[in-house]
mmCIF file with all atom_site columns, C-alpha atoms in Angstrom:
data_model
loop_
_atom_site.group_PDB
_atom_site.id
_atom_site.type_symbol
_atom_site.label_atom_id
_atom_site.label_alt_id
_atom_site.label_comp_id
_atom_site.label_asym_id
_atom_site.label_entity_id
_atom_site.label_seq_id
_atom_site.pdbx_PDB_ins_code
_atom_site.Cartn_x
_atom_site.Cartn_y
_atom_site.Cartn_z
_atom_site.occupancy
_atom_site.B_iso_or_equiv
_atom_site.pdbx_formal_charge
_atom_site.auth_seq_id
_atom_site.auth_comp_id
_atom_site.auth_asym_id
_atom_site.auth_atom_id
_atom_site.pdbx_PDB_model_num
ATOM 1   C CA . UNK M 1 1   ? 85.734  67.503  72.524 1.00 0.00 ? 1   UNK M CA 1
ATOM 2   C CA . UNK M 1 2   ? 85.938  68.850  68.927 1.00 0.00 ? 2   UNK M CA 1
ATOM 3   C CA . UNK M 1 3   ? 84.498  72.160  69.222 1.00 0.00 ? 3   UNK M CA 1
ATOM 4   C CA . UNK M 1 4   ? 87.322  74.980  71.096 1.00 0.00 ? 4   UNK M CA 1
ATOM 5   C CA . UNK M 1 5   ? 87.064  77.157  73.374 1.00 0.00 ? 5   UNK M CA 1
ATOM 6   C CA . UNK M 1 6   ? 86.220  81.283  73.156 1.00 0.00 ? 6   UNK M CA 1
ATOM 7   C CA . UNK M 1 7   ? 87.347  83.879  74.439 1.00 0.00 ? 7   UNK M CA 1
ATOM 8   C CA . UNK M 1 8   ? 84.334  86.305  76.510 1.00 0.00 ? 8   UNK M CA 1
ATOM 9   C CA . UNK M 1 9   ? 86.753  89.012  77.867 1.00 0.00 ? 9   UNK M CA 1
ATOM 10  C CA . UNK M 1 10  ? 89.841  90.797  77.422 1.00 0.00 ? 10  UNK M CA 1
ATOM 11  C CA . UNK M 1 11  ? 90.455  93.552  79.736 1.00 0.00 ? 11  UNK M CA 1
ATOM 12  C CA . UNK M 1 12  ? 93.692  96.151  80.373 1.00 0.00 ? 12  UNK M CA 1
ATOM 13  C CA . UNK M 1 13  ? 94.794  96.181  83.933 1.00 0.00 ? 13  UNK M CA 1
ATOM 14  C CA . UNK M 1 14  ? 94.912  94.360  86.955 1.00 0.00 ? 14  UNK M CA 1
ATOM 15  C CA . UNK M 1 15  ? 91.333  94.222  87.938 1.00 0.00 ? 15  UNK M CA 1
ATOM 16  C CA . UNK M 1 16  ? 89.368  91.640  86.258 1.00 0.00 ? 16  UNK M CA 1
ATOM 17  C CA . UNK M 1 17  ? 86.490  93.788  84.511 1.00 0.00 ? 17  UNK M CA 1
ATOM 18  C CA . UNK M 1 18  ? 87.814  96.331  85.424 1.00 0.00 ? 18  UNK M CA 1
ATOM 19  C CA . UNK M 1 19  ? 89.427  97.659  82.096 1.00 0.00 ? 19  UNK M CA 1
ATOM 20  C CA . UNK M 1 20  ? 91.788  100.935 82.364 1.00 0.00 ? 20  UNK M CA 1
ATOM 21  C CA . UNK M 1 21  ? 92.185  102.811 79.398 1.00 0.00 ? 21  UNK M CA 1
ATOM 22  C CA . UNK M 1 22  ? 95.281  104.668 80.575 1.00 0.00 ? 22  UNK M CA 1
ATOM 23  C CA . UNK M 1 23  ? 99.064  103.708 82.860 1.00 0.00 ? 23  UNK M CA 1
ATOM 24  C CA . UNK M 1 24  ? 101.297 105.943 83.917 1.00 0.00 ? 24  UNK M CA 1
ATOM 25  C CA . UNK M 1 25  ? 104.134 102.547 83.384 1.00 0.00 ? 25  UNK M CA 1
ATOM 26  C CA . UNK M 1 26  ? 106.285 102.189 80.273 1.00 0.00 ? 26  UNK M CA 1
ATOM 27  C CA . UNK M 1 27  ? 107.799 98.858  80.931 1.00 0.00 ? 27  UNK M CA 1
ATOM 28  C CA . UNK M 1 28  ? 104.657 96.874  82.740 1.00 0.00 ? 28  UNK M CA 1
ATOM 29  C CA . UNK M 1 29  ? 101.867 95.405  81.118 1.00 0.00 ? 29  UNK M CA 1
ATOM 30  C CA . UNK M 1 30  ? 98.681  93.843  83.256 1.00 0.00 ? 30  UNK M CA 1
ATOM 31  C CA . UNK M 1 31  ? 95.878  92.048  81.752 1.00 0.00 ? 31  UNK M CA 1
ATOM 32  C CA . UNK M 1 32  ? 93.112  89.761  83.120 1.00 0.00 ? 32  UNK M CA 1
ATOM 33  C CA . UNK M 1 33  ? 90.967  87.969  80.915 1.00 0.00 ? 33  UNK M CA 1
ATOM 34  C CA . UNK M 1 34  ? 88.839  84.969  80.655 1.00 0.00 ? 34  UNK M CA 1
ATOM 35  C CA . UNK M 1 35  ? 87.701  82.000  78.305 1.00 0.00 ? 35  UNK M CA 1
ATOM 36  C CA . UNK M 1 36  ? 85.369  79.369  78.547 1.00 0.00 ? 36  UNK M CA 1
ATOM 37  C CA . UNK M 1 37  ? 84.318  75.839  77.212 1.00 0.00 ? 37  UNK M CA 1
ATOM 38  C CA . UNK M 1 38  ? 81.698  73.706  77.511 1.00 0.00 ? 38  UNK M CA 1
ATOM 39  C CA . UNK M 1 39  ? 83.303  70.451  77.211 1.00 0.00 ? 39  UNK M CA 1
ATOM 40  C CA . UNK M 1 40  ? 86.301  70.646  78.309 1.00 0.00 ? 40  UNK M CA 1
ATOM 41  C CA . UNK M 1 41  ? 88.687  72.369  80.807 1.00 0.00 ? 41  UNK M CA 1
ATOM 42  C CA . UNK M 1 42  ? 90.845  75.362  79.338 1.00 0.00 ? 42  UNK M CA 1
ATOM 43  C CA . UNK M 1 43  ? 94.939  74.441  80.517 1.00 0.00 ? 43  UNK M CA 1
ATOM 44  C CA . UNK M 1 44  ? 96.627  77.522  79.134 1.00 0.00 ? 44  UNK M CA 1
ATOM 45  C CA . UNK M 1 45  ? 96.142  80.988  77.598 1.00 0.00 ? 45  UNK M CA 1
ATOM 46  C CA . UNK M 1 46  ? 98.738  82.379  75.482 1.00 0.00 ? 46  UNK M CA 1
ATOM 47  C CA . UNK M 1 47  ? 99.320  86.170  75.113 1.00 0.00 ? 47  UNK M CA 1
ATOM 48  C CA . UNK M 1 48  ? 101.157 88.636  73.635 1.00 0.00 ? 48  UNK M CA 1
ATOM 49  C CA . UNK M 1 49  ? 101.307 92.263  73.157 1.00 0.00 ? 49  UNK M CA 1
ATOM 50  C CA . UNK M 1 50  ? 101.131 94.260  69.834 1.00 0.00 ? 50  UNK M CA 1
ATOM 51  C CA . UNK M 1 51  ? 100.894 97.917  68.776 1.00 0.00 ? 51  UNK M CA 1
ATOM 52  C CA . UNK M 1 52  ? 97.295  96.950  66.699 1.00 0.00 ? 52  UNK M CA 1
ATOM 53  C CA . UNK M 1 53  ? 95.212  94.745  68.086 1.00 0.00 ? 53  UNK M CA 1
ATOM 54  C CA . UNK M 1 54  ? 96.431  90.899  66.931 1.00 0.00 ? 54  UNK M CA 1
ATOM 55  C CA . UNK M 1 55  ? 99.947  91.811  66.474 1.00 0.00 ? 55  UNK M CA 1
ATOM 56  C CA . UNK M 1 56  ? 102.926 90.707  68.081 1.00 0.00 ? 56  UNK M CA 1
ATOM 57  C CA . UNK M 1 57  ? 105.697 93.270  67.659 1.00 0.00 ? 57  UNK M CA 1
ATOM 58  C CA . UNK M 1 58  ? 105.859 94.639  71.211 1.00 0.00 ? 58  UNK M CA 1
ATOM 59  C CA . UNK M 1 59  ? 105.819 90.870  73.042 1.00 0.00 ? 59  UNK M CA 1
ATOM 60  C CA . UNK M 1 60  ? 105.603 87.173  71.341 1.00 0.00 ? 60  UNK M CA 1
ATOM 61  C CA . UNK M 1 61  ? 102.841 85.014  72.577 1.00 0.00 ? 61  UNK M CA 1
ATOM 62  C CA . UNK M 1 62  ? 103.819 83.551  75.465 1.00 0.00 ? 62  UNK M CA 1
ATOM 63  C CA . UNK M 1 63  ? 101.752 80.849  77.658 1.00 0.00 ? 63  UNK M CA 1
ATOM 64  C CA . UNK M 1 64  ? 100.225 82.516  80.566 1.00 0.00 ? 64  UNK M CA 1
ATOM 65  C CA . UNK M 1 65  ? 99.342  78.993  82.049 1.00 0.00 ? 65  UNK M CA 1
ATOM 66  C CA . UNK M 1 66  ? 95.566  78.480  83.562 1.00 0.00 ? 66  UNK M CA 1
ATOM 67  C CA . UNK M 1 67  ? 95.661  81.775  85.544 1.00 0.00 ? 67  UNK M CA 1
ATOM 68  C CA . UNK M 1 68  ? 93.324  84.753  84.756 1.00 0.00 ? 68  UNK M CA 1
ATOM 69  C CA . UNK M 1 69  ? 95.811  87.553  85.340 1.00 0.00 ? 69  UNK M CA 1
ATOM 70  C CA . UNK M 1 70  ? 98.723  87.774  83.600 1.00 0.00 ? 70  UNK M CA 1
ATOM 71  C CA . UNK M 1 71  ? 101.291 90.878  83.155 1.00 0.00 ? 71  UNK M CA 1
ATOM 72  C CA . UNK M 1 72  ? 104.928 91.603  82.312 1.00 0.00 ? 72  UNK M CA 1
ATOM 73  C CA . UNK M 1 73  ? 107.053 92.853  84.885 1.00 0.00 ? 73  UNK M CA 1
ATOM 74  C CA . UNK M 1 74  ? 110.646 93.318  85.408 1.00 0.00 ? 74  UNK M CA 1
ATOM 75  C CA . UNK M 1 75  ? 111.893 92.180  81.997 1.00 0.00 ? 75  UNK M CA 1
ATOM 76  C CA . UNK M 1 76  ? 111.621 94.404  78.809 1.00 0.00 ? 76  UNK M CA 1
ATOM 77  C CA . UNK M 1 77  ? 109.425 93.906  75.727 1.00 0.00 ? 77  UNK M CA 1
ATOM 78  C CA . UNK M 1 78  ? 110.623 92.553  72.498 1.00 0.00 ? 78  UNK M CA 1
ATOM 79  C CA . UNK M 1 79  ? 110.530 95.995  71.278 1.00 0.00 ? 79  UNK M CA 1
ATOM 80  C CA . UNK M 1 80  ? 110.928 99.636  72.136 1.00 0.00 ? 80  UNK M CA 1
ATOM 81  C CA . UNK M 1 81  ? 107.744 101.806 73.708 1.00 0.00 ? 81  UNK M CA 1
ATOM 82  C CA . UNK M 1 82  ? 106.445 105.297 73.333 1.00 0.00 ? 82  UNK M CA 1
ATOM 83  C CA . UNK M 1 83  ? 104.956 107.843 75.966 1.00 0.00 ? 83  UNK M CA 1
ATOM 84  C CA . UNK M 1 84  ? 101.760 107.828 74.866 1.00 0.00 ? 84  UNK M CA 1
ATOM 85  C CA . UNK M 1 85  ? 101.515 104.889 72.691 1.00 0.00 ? 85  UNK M CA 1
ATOM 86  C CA . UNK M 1 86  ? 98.615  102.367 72.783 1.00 0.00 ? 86  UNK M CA 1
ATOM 87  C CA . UNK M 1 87  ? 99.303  98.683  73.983 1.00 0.00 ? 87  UNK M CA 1
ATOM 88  C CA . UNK M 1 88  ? 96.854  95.534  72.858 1.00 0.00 ? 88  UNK M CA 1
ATOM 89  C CA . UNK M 1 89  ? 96.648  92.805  74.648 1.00 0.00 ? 89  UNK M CA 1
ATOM 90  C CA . UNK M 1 90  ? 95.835  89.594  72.620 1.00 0.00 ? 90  UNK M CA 1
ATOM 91  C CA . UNK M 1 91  ? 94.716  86.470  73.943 1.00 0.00 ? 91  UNK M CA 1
ATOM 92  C CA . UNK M 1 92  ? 93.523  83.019  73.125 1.00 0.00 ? 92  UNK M CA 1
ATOM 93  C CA . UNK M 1 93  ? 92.590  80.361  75.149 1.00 0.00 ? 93  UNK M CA 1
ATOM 94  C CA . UNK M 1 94  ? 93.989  76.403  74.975 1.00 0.00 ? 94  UNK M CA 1
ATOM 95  C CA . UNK M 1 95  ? 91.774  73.222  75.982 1.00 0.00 ? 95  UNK M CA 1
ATOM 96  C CA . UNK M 1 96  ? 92.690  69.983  77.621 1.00 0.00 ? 96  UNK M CA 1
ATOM 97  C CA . UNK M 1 97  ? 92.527  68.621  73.808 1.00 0.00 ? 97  UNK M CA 1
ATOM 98  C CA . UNK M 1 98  ? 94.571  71.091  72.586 1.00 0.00 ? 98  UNK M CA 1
ATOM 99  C CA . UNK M 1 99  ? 91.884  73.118  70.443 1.00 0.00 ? 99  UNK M CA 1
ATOM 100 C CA . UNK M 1 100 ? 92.556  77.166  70.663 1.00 0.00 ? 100 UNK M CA 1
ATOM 101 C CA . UNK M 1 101 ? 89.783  79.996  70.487 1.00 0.00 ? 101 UNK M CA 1
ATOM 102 C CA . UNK M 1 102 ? 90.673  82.363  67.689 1.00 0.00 ? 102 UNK M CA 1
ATOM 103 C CA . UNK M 1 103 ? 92.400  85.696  69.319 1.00 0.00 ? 103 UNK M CA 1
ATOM 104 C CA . UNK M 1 104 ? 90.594  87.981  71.436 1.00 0.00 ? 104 UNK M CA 1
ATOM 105 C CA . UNK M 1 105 ? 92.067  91.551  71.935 1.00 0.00 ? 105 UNK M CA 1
ATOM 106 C CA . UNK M 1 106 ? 91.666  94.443  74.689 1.00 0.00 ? 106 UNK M CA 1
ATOM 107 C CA . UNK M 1 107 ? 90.887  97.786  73.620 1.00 0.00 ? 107 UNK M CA 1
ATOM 108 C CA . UNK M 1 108 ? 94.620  99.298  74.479 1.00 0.00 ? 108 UNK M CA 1
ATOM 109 C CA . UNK M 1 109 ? 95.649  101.276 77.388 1.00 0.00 ? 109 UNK M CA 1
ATOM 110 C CA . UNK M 1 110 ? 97.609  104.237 76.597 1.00 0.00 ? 110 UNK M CA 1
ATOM 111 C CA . UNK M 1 111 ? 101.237 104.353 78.578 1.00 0.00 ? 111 UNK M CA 1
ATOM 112 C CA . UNK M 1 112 ? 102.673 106.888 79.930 1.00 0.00 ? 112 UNK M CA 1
ATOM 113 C CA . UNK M 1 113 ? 99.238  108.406 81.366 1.00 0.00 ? 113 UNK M CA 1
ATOM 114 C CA . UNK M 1 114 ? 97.034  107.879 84.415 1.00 0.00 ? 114 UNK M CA 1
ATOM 115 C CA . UNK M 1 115 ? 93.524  106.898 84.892 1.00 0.00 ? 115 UNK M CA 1
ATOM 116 C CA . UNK M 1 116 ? 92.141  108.673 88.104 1.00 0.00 ? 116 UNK M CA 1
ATOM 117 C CA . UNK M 1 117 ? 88.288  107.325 88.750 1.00 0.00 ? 117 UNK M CA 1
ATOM 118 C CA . UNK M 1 118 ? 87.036  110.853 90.092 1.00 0.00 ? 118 UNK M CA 1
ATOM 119 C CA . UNK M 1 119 ? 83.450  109.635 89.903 1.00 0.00 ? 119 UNK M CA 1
ATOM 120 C CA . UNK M 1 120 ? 82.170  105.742 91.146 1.00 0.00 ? 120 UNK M CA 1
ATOM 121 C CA . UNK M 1 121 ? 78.484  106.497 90.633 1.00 0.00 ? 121 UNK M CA 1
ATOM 122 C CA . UNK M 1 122 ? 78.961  107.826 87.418 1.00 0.00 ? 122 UNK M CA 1
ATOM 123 C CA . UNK M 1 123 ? 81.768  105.690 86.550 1.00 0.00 ? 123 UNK M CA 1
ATOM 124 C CA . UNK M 1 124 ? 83.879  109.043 84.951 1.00 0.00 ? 124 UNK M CA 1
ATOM 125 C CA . UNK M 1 125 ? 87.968  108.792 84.406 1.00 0.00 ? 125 UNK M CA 1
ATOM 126 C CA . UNK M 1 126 ? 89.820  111.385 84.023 1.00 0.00 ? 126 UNK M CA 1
ATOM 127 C CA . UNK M 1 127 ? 93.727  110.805 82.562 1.00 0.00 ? 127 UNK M CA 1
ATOM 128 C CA . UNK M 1 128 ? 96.993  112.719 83.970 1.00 0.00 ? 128 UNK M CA 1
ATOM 129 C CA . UNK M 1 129 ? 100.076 112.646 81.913 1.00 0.00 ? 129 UNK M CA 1
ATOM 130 C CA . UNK M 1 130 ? 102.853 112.131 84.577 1.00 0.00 ? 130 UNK M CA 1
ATOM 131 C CA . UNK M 1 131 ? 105.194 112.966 82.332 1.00 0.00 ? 131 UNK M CA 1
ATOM 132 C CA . UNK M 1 132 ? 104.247 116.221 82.016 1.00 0.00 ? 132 UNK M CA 1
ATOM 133 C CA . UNK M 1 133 ? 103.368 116.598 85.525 1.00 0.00 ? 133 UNK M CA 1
ATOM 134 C CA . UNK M 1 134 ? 107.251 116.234 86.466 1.00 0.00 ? 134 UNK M CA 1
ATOM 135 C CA . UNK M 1 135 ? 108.554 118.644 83.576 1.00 0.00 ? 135 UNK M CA 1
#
């Protein structure tokens, strides 16, 4: 195999493509995503999280293994979060050779907030701050 693999989707949340824009959570992060490659099988994404899409600062790649859901839960980030900040997810995918797809990242969720689907057929979200809703 001498060609890697790519990435096709990064999404936020725990519903592969399903992508939330919007968590009410400050110390969880959920992301499903998926690779693919014609030649070979993929053995391991690595991910991280980053306040811009392809950084690092909020969590250091890490190897999510072969599974297409990944999140951080119960243990903090590398670095302090905001209500209200953004959160990338970055991701590249690993084949049996050892060839990596160049970084793939979601288009943030905003923490702190909640995405309520209020309309399937149209697909409309609406987002609740919970943190104001307790104050």
């Amino acid at each position: 195999d001498m060609t890697p693999p790519q990435m096709i989707r990064v999404d936020d949340g725990l519903v592969a493509g399903k992508d939330v824009d919007a968590q009410t959570f400050l110390n969880l992060a959920f992301t499903t995503y998926l690779g693919d490659d014609n030649e070979t099988a993929i053995t391991d994404y690595l991910f991280s999280l980053g306040s811009q899409p392809g950084l690092t600062d909020i969590l250091a790649e890490e190897t999510g293994g072969d599974s297409l859901l990944n999140g951080v839960v119960g243990r903090p980030f590398d670095s302090e979060v905001t209500d209200g900040q953004l959160l990338y997810v970055n991701v590249r995918a690993v084949n049996e050779v050892g060839l990596s797809s160049g970084i793939m990242s979601s288009d943030g969720v905003r923490i702190g907030t909640a995405e309520l689907d209020v309309s399937p057929a149209t697909g409309g979200t609406m987002a609740l701050n919970a943190q104001q809703a307790v104050e």
